[in-house]
Amino acid sequence: IILERMEFPEPVISVAVEPKTKADQEKMGLALGRLAQEDPSFRVHTDEESGETIISGMGELHLDIIVDRMKREFKVEANIGKPQVSYRETIRTRVNDVEGKHAKQSGGRGQYGHVVIDLYPLDPEGPGYEFVNEIKGGV
């Protein structure tokens, strides 16, 4: 008999979880590991940037049940919050001829600047960013 492999959807909600006491840290790790083994739609990992333990599931009720089971079955009290998300921006589409001008006159010679920039997303496999100085007829 060959059974077809079951596919489980990716979790849709994540929250940060931390034990209420340092003594519960190890117990919480064991509890979350056991719960993740039992429930293939539940995931747990440690965020590399913030160091928080993040639990992910199929909805708020799903995560509430996980936290409740952790309290009842493993006697681990935990604080539940939202994970801290690093603020990141990236250039997603090409833009050409973005122009900026600076003019300031306050006696004397004054200041003037004129910039035209082309921006585009880089190939993730590429060498990184590149600055090309194409000053024409200026200093």
Coordinates of C-alpha atoms in Angstrom, one line a residue:
I1 CA 0.0 0.0 0.0
I2 CA 1.4 3.4 -1.0
L3 CA -0.2 6.4 0.7
E4 CA -0.1 9.8 -0.9
R5 CA 2.0 12.4 1.0
M6 CA -0.1 15.0 2.8
E7 CA 0.7 18.7 2.2
F8 CA 0.1 21.1 5.0
P9 CA -0.4 24.8 4.4
E10 CA 2.1 27.4 5.6
P11 CA 1.1 29.2 8.8
V12 CA -0.7 32.5 8.4
I13 CA -0.1 34.2 11.8
S14 CA 2.9 34.5 14.0
V15 CA 3.4 35.8 17.6
A16 CA 6.4 36.1 20.0
V17 CA 6.3 34.0 23.1
E18 CA 8.5 34.1 26.2
P19 CA 8.4 32.3 29.5
K20 CA 7.2 34.3 32.5
T21 CA 10.2 33.0 34.5
K22 CA 13.7 32.1 33.5
A23 CA 13.1 28.7 35.1
D24 CA 10.5 28.0 32.5
Q25 CA 12.8 28.7 29.5
E26 CA 13.9 25.1 29.1
K27 CA 10.5 23.6 29.8
M28 CA 9.0 26.0 27.2
G29 CA 11.5 24.8 24.6
L30 CA 10.7 21.2 25.2
A31 CA 6.9 21.9 25.2
L32 CA 7.0 23.8 22.0
G33 CA 9.1 21.1 20.4
R34 CA 6.7 18.4 21.4
L35 CA 3.7 20.4 20.2
A36 CA 5.3 21.1 16.9
Q37 CA 5.9 17.3 16.4
E38 CA 2.2 16.6 17.1
D39 CA 0.8 19.4 14.9
P40 CA 2.3 19.8 11.3
S41 CA 0.6 23.1 10.8
F42 CA 2.3 24.6 13.9
R43 CA 5.8 26.0 13.6
V44 CA 8.3 27.4 16.1
H45 CA 11.6 29.1 15.5
T46 CA 13.9 31.7 17.0
D47 CA 14.1 35.1 15.2
E48 CA 17.8 35.6 14.4
E49 CA 17.6 39.4 14.6
S50 CA 15.5 39.9 17.7
G51 CA 16.3 36.6 19.6
E52 CA 12.6 36.1 20.2
T53 CA 10.9 32.7 20.1
I54 CA 8.2 32.9 17.4
I55 CA 5.3 30.5 17.1
S56 CA 3.3 30.3 13.9
G57 CA -0.1 28.7 13.2
M58 CA -3.2 28.8 11.1
G59 CA -5.0 31.5 13.1
E60 CA -5.4 33.2 16.5
L61 CA -7.5 30.4 17.9
H62 CA -4.9 27.8 16.8
L63 CA -2.2 29.7 18.7
D64 CA -4.5 30.3 21.7
I65 CA -5.0 26.5 21.9
I66 CA -1.2 25.9 21.6
V67 CA -0.5 28.3 24.5
D68 CA -3.4 26.8 26.6
R69 CA -2.0 23.3 26.0
M70 CA 1.5 24.5 27.0
K71 CA 0.0 25.8 30.3
R72 CA -2.2 22.7 31.0
E73 CA 0.0 19.9 29.9
F74 CA 3.5 21.2 30.5
K75 CA 2.9 23.7 33.3
V76 CA 4.6 26.5 31.4
E77 CA 3.3 30.1 31.8
A78 CA 4.2 32.4 29.0
N79 CA 3.8 36.0 27.9
I80 CA 2.4 36.3 24.3
G81 CA 3.1 39.3 22.1
K82 CA 3.8 40.4 18.6
P83 CA 7.2 39.7 17.0
Q84 CA 9.4 42.7 16.3
V85 CA 9.7 43.0 12.6
S86 CA 12.8 44.6 11.2
Y87 CA 12.0 47.6 9.0
R88 CA 13.3 46.9 5.5
E89 CA 12.8 48.6 2.2
T90 CA 14.0 47.6 -1.2
I91 CA 13.8 48.9 -4.8
R92 CA 11.3 46.7 -6.6
T93 CA 10.9 48.4 -10.0
R94 CA 13.1 50.5 -12.3
V95 CA 12.8 54.2 -12.2
N96 CA 14.6 56.5 -14.6
D97 CA 15.4 60.2 -14.6
V98 CA 14.4 61.0 -11.0
E99 CA 15.5 64.6 -10.7
G100 CA 16.3 66.8 -7.7
K101 CA 17.5 70.4 -7.7
H102 CA 19.0 72.5 -4.9
A103 CA 19.4 76.3 -5.2
K104 CA 20.3 78.6 -2.3
Q105 CA 21.2 82.3 -2.5
S106 CA 22.2 84.0 0.7
G107 CA 24.6 86.7 -0.4
G108 CA 27.9 85.7 -2.1
R109 CA 28.1 83.0 -4.7
G110 CA 25.3 80.8 -3.5
Q111 CA 24.8 77.1 -3.9
Y112 CA 23.3 75.1 -6.8
G113 CA 23.0 71.4 -7.3
H114 CA 21.2 69.3 -9.9
V115 CA 21.0 65.5 -9.7
V116 CA 19.4 63.0 -12.1
I117 CA 19.3 59.4 -10.8
D118 CA 18.3 56.1 -12.3
L119 CA 17.4 53.3 -9.8
Y120 CA 16.7 49.7 -10.5
P121 CA 16.7 46.4 -8.5
L122 CA 19.9 44.4 -8.5
D123 CA 20.2 40.8 -9.2
P124 CA 20.3 39.0 -5.8
E125 CA 23.1 36.8 -7.1
G126 CA 25.0 39.9 -8.2
P127 CA 28.0 41.7 -6.6
G128 CA 25.9 44.3 -4.7
Y129 CA 25.3 47.9 -5.3
E130 CA 27.1 50.0 -7.8
F131 CA 27.7 53.8 -7.9
V132 CA 28.4 55.3 -11.3
N133 CA 29.7 58.9 -11.3
E134 CA 28.7 60.4 -14.6
I135 CA 29.3 64.1 -13.9
K136 CA 29.3 66.1 -17.1
G137 CA 30.9 69.5 -17.4
G138 CA 30.9 70.1 -13.7
V139 CA 33.3 70.0 -10.8

